[in-house]
XYZ file of C-alpha atoms in Angstrom:
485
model
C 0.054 -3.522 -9.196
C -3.341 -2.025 -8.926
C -5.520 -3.065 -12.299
C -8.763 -2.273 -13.799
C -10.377 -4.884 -16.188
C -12.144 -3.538 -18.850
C -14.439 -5.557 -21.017
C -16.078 -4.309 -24.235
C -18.749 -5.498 -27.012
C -18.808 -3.275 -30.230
C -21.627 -2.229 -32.093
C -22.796 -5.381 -33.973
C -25.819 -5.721 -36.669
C -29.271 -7.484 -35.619
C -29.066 -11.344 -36.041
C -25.556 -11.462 -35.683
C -23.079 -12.749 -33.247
C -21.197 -9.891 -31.280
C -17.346 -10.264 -31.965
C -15.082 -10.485 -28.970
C -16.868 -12.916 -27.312
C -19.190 -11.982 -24.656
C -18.511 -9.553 -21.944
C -18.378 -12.334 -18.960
C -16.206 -14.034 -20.953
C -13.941 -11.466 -21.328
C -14.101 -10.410 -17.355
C -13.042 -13.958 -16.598
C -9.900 -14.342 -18.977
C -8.942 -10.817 -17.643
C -9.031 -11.900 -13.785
C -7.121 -15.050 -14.751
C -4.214 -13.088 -15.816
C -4.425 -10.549 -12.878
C -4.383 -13.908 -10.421
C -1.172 -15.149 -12.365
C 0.641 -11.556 -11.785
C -0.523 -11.169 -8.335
C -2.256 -7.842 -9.146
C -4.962 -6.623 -7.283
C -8.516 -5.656 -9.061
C -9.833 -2.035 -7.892
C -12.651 -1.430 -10.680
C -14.104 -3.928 -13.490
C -15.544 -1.282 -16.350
C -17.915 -3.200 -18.810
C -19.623 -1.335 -22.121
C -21.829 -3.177 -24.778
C -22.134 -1.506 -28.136
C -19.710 0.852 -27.819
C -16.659 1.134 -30.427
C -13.176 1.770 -29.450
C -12.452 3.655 -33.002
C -12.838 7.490 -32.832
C -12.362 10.385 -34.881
C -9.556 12.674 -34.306
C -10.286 14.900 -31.401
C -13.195 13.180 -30.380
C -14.307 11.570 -27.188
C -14.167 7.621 -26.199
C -17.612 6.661 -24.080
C -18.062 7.856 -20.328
C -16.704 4.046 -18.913
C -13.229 4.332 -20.672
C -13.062 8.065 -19.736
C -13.637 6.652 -16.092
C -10.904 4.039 -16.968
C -8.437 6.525 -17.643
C -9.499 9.186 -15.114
C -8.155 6.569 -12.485
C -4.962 5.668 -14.155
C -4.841 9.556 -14.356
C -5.754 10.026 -10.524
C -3.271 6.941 -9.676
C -5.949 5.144 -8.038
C -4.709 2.251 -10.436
C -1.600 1.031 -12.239
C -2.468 -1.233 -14.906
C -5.800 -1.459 -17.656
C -6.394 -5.259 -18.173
C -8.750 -6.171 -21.246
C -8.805 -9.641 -23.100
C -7.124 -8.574 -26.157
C -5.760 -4.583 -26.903
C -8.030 -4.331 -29.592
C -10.803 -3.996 -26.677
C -9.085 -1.130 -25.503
C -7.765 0.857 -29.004
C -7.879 0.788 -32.377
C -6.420 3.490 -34.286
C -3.043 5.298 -33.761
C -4.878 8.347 -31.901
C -6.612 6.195 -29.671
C -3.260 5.069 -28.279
C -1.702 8.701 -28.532
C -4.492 9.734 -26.134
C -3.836 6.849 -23.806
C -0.105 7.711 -23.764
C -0.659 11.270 -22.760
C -1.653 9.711 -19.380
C 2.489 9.209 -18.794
C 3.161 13.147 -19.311
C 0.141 13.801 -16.565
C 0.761 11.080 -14.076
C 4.635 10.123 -14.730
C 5.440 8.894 -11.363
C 2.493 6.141 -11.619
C 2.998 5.380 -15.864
C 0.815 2.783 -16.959
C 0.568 -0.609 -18.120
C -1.500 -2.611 -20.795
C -2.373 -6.281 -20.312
C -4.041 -8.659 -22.680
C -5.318 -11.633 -21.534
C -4.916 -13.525 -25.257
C -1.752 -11.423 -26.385
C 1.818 -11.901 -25.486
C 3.403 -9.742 -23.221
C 2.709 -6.805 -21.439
C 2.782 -3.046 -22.808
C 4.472 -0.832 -20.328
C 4.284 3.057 -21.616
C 6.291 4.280 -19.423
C 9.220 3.189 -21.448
C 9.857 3.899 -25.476
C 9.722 0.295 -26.534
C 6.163 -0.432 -24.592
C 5.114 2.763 -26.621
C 6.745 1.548 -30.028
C 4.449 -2.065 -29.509
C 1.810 -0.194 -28.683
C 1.573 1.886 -31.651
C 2.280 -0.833 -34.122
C -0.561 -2.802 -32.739
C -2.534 0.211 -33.082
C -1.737 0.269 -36.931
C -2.445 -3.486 -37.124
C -5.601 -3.171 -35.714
C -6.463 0.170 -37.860
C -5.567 -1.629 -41.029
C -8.191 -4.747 -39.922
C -10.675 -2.543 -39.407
C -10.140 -0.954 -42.913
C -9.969 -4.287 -44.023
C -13.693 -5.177 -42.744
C -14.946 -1.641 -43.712
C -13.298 -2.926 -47.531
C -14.780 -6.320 -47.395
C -18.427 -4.924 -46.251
C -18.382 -2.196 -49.302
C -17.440 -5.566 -51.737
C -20.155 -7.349 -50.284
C -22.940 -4.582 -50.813
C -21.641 -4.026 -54.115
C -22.315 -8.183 -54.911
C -25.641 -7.735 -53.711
C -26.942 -4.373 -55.281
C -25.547 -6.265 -58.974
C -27.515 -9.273 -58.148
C -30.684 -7.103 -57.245
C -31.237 -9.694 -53.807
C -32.686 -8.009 -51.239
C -30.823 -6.772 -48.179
C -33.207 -6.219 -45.432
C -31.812 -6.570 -41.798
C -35.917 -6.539 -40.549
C -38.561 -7.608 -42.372
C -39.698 -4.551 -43.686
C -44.210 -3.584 -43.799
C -45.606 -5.199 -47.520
C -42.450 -7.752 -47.449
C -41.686 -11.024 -46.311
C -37.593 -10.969 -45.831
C -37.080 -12.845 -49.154
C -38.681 -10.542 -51.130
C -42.446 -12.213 -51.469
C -45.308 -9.724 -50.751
C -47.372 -10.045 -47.231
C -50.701 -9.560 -49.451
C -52.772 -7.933 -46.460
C -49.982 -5.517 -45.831
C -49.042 -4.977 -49.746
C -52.734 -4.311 -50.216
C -52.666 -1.442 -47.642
C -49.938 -0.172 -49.233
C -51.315 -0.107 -52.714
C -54.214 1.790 -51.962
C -52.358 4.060 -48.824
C -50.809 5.904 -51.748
C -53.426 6.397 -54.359
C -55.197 8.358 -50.815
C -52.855 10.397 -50.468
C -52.105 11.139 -53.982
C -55.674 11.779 -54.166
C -55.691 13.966 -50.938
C -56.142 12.179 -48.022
C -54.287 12.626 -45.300
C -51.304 10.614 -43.770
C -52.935 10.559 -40.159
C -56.553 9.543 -41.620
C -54.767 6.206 -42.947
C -52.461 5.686 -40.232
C -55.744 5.758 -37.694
C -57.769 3.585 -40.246
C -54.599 0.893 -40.217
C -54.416 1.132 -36.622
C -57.876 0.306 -36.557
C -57.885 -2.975 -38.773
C -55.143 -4.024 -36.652
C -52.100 -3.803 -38.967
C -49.396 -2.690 -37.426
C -45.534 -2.329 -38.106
C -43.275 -5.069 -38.135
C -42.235 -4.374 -35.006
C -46.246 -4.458 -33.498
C -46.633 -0.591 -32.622
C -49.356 1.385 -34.090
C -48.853 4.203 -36.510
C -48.154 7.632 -37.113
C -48.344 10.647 -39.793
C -44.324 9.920 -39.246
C -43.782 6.470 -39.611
C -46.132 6.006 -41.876
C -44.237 8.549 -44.012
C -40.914 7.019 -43.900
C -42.501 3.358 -44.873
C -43.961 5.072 -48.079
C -40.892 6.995 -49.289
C -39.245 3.727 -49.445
C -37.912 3.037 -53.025
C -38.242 -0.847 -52.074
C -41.836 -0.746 -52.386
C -41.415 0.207 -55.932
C -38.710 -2.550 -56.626
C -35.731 -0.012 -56.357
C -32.793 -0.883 -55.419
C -30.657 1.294 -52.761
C -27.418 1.304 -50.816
C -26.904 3.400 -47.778
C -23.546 4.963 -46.364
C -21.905 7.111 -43.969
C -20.702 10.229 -45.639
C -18.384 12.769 -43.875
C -19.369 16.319 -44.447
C -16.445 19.095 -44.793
C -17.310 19.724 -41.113
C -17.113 16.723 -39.833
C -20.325 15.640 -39.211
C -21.194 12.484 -40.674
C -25.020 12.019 -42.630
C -26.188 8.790 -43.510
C -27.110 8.975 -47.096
C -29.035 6.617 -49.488
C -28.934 5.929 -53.218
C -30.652 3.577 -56.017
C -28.761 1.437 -57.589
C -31.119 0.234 -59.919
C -34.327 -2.281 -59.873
C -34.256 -4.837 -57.634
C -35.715 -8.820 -58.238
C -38.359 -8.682 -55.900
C -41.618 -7.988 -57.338
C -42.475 -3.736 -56.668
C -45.953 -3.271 -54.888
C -46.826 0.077 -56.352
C -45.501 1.347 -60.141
C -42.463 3.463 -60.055
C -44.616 6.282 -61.592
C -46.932 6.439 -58.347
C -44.008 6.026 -56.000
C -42.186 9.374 -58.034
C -45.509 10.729 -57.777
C -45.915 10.491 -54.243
C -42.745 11.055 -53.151
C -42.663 14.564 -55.064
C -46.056 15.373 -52.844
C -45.084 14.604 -49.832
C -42.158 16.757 -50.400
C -44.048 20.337 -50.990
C -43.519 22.405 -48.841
C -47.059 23.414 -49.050
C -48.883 20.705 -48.401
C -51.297 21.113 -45.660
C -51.105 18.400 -43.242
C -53.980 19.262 -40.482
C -52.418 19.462 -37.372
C -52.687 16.962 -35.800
C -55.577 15.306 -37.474
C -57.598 17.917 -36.942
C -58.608 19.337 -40.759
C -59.135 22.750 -39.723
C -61.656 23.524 -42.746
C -62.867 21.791 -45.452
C -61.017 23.899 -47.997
C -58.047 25.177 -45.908
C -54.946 24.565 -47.727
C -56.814 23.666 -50.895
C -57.904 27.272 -52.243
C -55.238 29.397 -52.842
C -55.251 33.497 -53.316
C -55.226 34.410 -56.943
C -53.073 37.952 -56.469
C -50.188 36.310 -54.241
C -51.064 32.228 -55.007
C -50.775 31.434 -51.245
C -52.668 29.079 -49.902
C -55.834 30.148 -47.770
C -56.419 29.430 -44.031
C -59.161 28.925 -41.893
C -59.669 32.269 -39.852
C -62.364 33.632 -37.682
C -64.084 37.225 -38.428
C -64.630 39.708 -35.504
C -67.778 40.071 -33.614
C -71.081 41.561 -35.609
C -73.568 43.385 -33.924
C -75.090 40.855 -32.252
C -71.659 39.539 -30.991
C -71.539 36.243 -33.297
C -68.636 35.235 -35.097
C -68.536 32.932 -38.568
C -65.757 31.248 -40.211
C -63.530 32.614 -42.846
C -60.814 32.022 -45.304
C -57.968 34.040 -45.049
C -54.460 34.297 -47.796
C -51.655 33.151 -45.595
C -49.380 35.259 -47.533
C -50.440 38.532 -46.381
C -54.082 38.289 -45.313
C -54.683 39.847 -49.326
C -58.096 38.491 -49.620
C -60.941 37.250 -47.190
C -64.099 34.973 -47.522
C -67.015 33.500 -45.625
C -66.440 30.472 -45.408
C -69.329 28.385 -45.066
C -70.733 30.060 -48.723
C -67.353 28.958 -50.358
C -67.479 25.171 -49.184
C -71.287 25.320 -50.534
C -70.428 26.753 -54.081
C -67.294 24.506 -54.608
C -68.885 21.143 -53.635
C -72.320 21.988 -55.464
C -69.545 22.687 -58.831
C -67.955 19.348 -57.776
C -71.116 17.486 -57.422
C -71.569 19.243 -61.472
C -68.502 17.698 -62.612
C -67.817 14.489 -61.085
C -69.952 12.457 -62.739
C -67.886 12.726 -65.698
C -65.129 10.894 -63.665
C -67.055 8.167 -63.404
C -67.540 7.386 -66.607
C -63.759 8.259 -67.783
C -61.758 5.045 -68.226
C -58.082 5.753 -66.247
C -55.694 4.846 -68.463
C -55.140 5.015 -72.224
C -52.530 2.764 -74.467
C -50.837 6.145 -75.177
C -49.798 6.674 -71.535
C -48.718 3.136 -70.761
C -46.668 3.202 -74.027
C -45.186 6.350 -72.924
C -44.442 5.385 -69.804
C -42.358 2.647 -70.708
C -40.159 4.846 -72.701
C -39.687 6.347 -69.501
C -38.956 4.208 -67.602
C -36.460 2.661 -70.395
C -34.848 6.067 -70.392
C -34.212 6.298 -66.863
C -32.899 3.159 -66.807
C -30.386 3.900 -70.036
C -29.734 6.969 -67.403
C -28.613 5.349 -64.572
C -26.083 3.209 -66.547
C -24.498 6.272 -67.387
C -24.218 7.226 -64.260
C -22.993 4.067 -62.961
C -20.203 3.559 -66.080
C -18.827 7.403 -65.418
C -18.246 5.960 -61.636
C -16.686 3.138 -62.876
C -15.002 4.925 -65.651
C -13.314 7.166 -62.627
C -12.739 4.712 -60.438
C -9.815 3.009 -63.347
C -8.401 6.781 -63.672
C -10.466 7.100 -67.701
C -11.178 9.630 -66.701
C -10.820 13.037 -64.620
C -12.850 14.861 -61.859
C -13.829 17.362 -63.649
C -14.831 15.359 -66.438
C -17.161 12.790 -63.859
C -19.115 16.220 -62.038
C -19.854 17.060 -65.601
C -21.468 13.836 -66.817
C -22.697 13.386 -63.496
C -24.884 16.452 -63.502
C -26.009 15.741 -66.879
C -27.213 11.981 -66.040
C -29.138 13.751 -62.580
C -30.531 16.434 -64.884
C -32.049 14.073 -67.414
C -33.049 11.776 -64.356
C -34.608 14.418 -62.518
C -36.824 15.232 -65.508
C -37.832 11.790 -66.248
C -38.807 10.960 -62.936
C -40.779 14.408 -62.884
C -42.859 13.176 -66.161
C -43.515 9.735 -64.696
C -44.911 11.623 -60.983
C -47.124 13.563 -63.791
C -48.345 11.147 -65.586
C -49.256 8.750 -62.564
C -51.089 11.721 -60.455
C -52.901 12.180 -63.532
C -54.183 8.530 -63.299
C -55.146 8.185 -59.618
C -58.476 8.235 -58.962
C -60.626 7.326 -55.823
C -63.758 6.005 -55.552
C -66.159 9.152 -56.160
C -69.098 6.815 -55.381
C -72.901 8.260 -55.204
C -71.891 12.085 -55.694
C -75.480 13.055 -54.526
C -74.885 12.091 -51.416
C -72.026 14.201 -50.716
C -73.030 16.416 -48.744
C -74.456 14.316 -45.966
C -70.660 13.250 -45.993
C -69.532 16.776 -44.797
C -69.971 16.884 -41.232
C -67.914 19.489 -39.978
C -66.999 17.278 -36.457
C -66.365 14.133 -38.215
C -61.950 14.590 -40.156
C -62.582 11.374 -41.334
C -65.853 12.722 -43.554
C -64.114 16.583 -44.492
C -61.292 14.431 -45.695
C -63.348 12.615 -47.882
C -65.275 15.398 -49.476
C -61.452 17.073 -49.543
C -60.344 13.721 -51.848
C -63.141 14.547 -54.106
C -62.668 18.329 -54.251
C -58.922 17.635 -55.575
C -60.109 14.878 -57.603
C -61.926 16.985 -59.917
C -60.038 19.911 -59.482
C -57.023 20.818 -61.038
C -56.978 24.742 -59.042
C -59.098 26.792 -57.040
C -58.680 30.283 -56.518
C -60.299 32.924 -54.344
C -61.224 36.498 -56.541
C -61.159 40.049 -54.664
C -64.797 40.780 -54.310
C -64.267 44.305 -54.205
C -64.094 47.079 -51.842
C -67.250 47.278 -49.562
C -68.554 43.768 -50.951
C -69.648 41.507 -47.856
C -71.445 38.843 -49.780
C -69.968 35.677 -51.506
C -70.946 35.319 -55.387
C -69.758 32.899 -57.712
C -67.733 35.190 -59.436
C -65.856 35.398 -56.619
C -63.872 32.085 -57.043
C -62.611 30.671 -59.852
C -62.429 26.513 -60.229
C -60.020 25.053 -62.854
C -61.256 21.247 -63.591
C -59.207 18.435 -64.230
C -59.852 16.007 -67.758
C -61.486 13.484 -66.556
């Protein structure tokens, strides 16, 4: 008998012990048995973190397609693992090794497991019958584990104990805050609530020295995902794998109410932020580069698109200026260096006010809390129609229905809270006077400061038609809607 050993490790979560023992291990029970048979070894196969469960009409990994592409070539006679389980688990992972009979039935093929008694030969209707009740054995443990893993998850999310596999940026792994790191969190998102953007900070971090977890420096993109985490507003959330109708499967996340770790930011900034970042509007300066001071800022007042930074053709003397241009349809146009001048000179007007203007009021906090006491009454609903479903109290029909209502009345409720918090972020203004030796055209860091303090103050600006013929920039021509301080 010709044999191939095959050895396998499956997938197994950071910080813990891989199951089937390791793969040397596994090589050298394998070779004991093929010694004590007298068959000869023609190809050892090894795989780490590879799982021998598939979905139905999928592929196994390139090594066990090799494996059977030799049993299917007859270069070999026999598959020898440590246990079967290394070789299938589900029913239609053994249907798919028993197809080799039908295209090499003069060879067949035999199983061997070094820990399991006997030996499976397929070639004959009771090695097939063992095979496929082992296969339903083992499909039913892993169903088992999946069942065990959901239980545990669902222990955790009640008790609010956090579940990190990693320490995650602002946490220690028990839930206490890393101060520096919390810190930088903290006032990461009243920046870019107040405009700044995501690669100023991440360059500013990177300069302190305060990287990730892992030690690498960061981007507009990882800095992103680390502040559209609900822990760092003391939600709790569990994540699955969800099959989609075709097939794929998404890995989707849900809170499950407030964790007992202590939040870093208020739930109203995090809802605030999170509905920012999300706009599909937002201007995020390519690369770093803020292409003009108000680019992205203004927006047209016939079509409400935001304006660009554009260049106008060549004059007489074969110069050309900067100019603001509607990205909806090109509908109005603008010098540009007249518009930054009128709109920080207003600013400059206004923002004094700010300063002066205490943030919060006892109104807003007590409102908030009514909030968030509603959104919490919300998500019990939520939770109980699941529950309620789950027992057979009720129907489908009747769960989609309260369902929807609970997300409706969420979805508003969150939307006030985002509202109320943008309302009450504010950034240092400092010495307004000196803001214009802050706008140096070659320095992003500097335009995105004046940039916070233009969207600070203002609640809209909006570029006017100046008219046919009209070349000049008056006031008149753009219209500034201030925030209450």
């Amino acid at each position: 008998m010709r044999a191939i050993i095959y050895a396998r490790l499956s997938p197994t979560p950071r910080g813990e012990e891989s199951k089937g023992g390791n793969l040397t291990q596994q090589v050298e029970l394998s070779q004991a048995l093929c010694d004590r048979k007298g068959w000869s070894v023609v190809d050892v196969i090894v795989e780490k973190d590879t799982s021998a469960s598939t979905k139905r009409g999928t592929k196994r990994s390139a090594e066990w397609e090799r494996a059977k592409a030799l049993v299917e070539d007859g270069k070999a006679d026999a598959i020898v693992s440590r246990h079967y389980d290394r070789m299938y688990r589900t029913p239609w992972d053994l249907e798919d090794l028993v197809d080799l009979v039908d295209l090499a039935e003069a060879t067949g093929v035999t199983l061997a497991a070094a820990q399991a008694q006997g030996v499976l030969d397929l070639s004959t209707p009771s090695g097939r019958l063992a095979a496929r009740i082992g296969a339903v054995v083992a499909r039913n443990e892993t169903e088992m584990r999946v069942e065990r893993q959901v239980l545990g998850h669902q222990r955790r999310r009640e008790s609010g104990r956090p579940f990190w596999s990693t320490r995650p940026f602002g946490f220690e792994r028990d839930g206490r805050h890393r101060e520096a790191e919390a810190e930088a969190l903290r006032q990461a998102y009243r920046d870019v609530l107040a405009g700044v953007t995501l690669w100023s900070i991440a360059k500013d971090w990177n300069t302190r020295g305060l990287l990730s977890p892992h030690g690498k420096e960061w981007r507009s993109s990882n800095l992103r995902v680390v502040l559209l985490k609900p822990r760092n507003a003391g939600i709790q959330t569990y994540s699955q794998w969800v099959e989609k109708p075709d097939g794929m499967r998404v890995r989707r996340t849900e809170e499950t109410g407030a964790g007992n770790w202590e939040a870093i930011v208020s739930e109203g900034i995090f809802r605030a932020l999170v509905r920012h970042l999300s706009d599909p509007e937002r201007n995020t300066g390519g690369g770093g580069k803020r292409k003009a001071l108000l680019s992205g800022v203004v927006r047209c007042s016939k079509c409400q698109a935001v304006v660009t930074q554009g260049w106008s053709k060549k004059n007489a003397a074969g110069e050309r200026y900067r100019i603001y241009t509607c990205s909806g349809g090109r509908c109005i146009t603008c010098p540009a260096d007249p518009l930054d001048s009128f709109v920080v000179r207003k600013v400059i007007d206004r923002a004094e006010e700010w300063n002066a203007a205490p943030a919060t009021d006892a109104a807003d906090e007590e409102r908030e809390a009514e909030l968030l006491a509603e959104e919490t009454a919300a998500s019990e609903r939520r939770t109980a129609l699941a529950e309620m479903f789950a027992v057979g109290d009720i129907d489908a029909s009747t769960l989609r229905t309260g369902i929807g209502r609970c997300d409706a009345e969420l979805t508003k409720i969150r939307a006030e809270l985002a509202d109320m918090a943008s309302q009450r972020v504010r950034v240092d203004l400092g010495d307004i006077e000196y803001l214009w030796e802050e706008l140096d055209y070659e320095d992003p860091d500097r335009i995105d400061y004046v940039r916070t303090v233009v969207m600070q103050v203002c609640e809209r600006v909006e570029l006017m038609p100046r008219g046919r013929g009209v070349r000049s920039f008056k006031g008149e021509h753009c219209r500034i809607t201030f925030r209450n301080p």
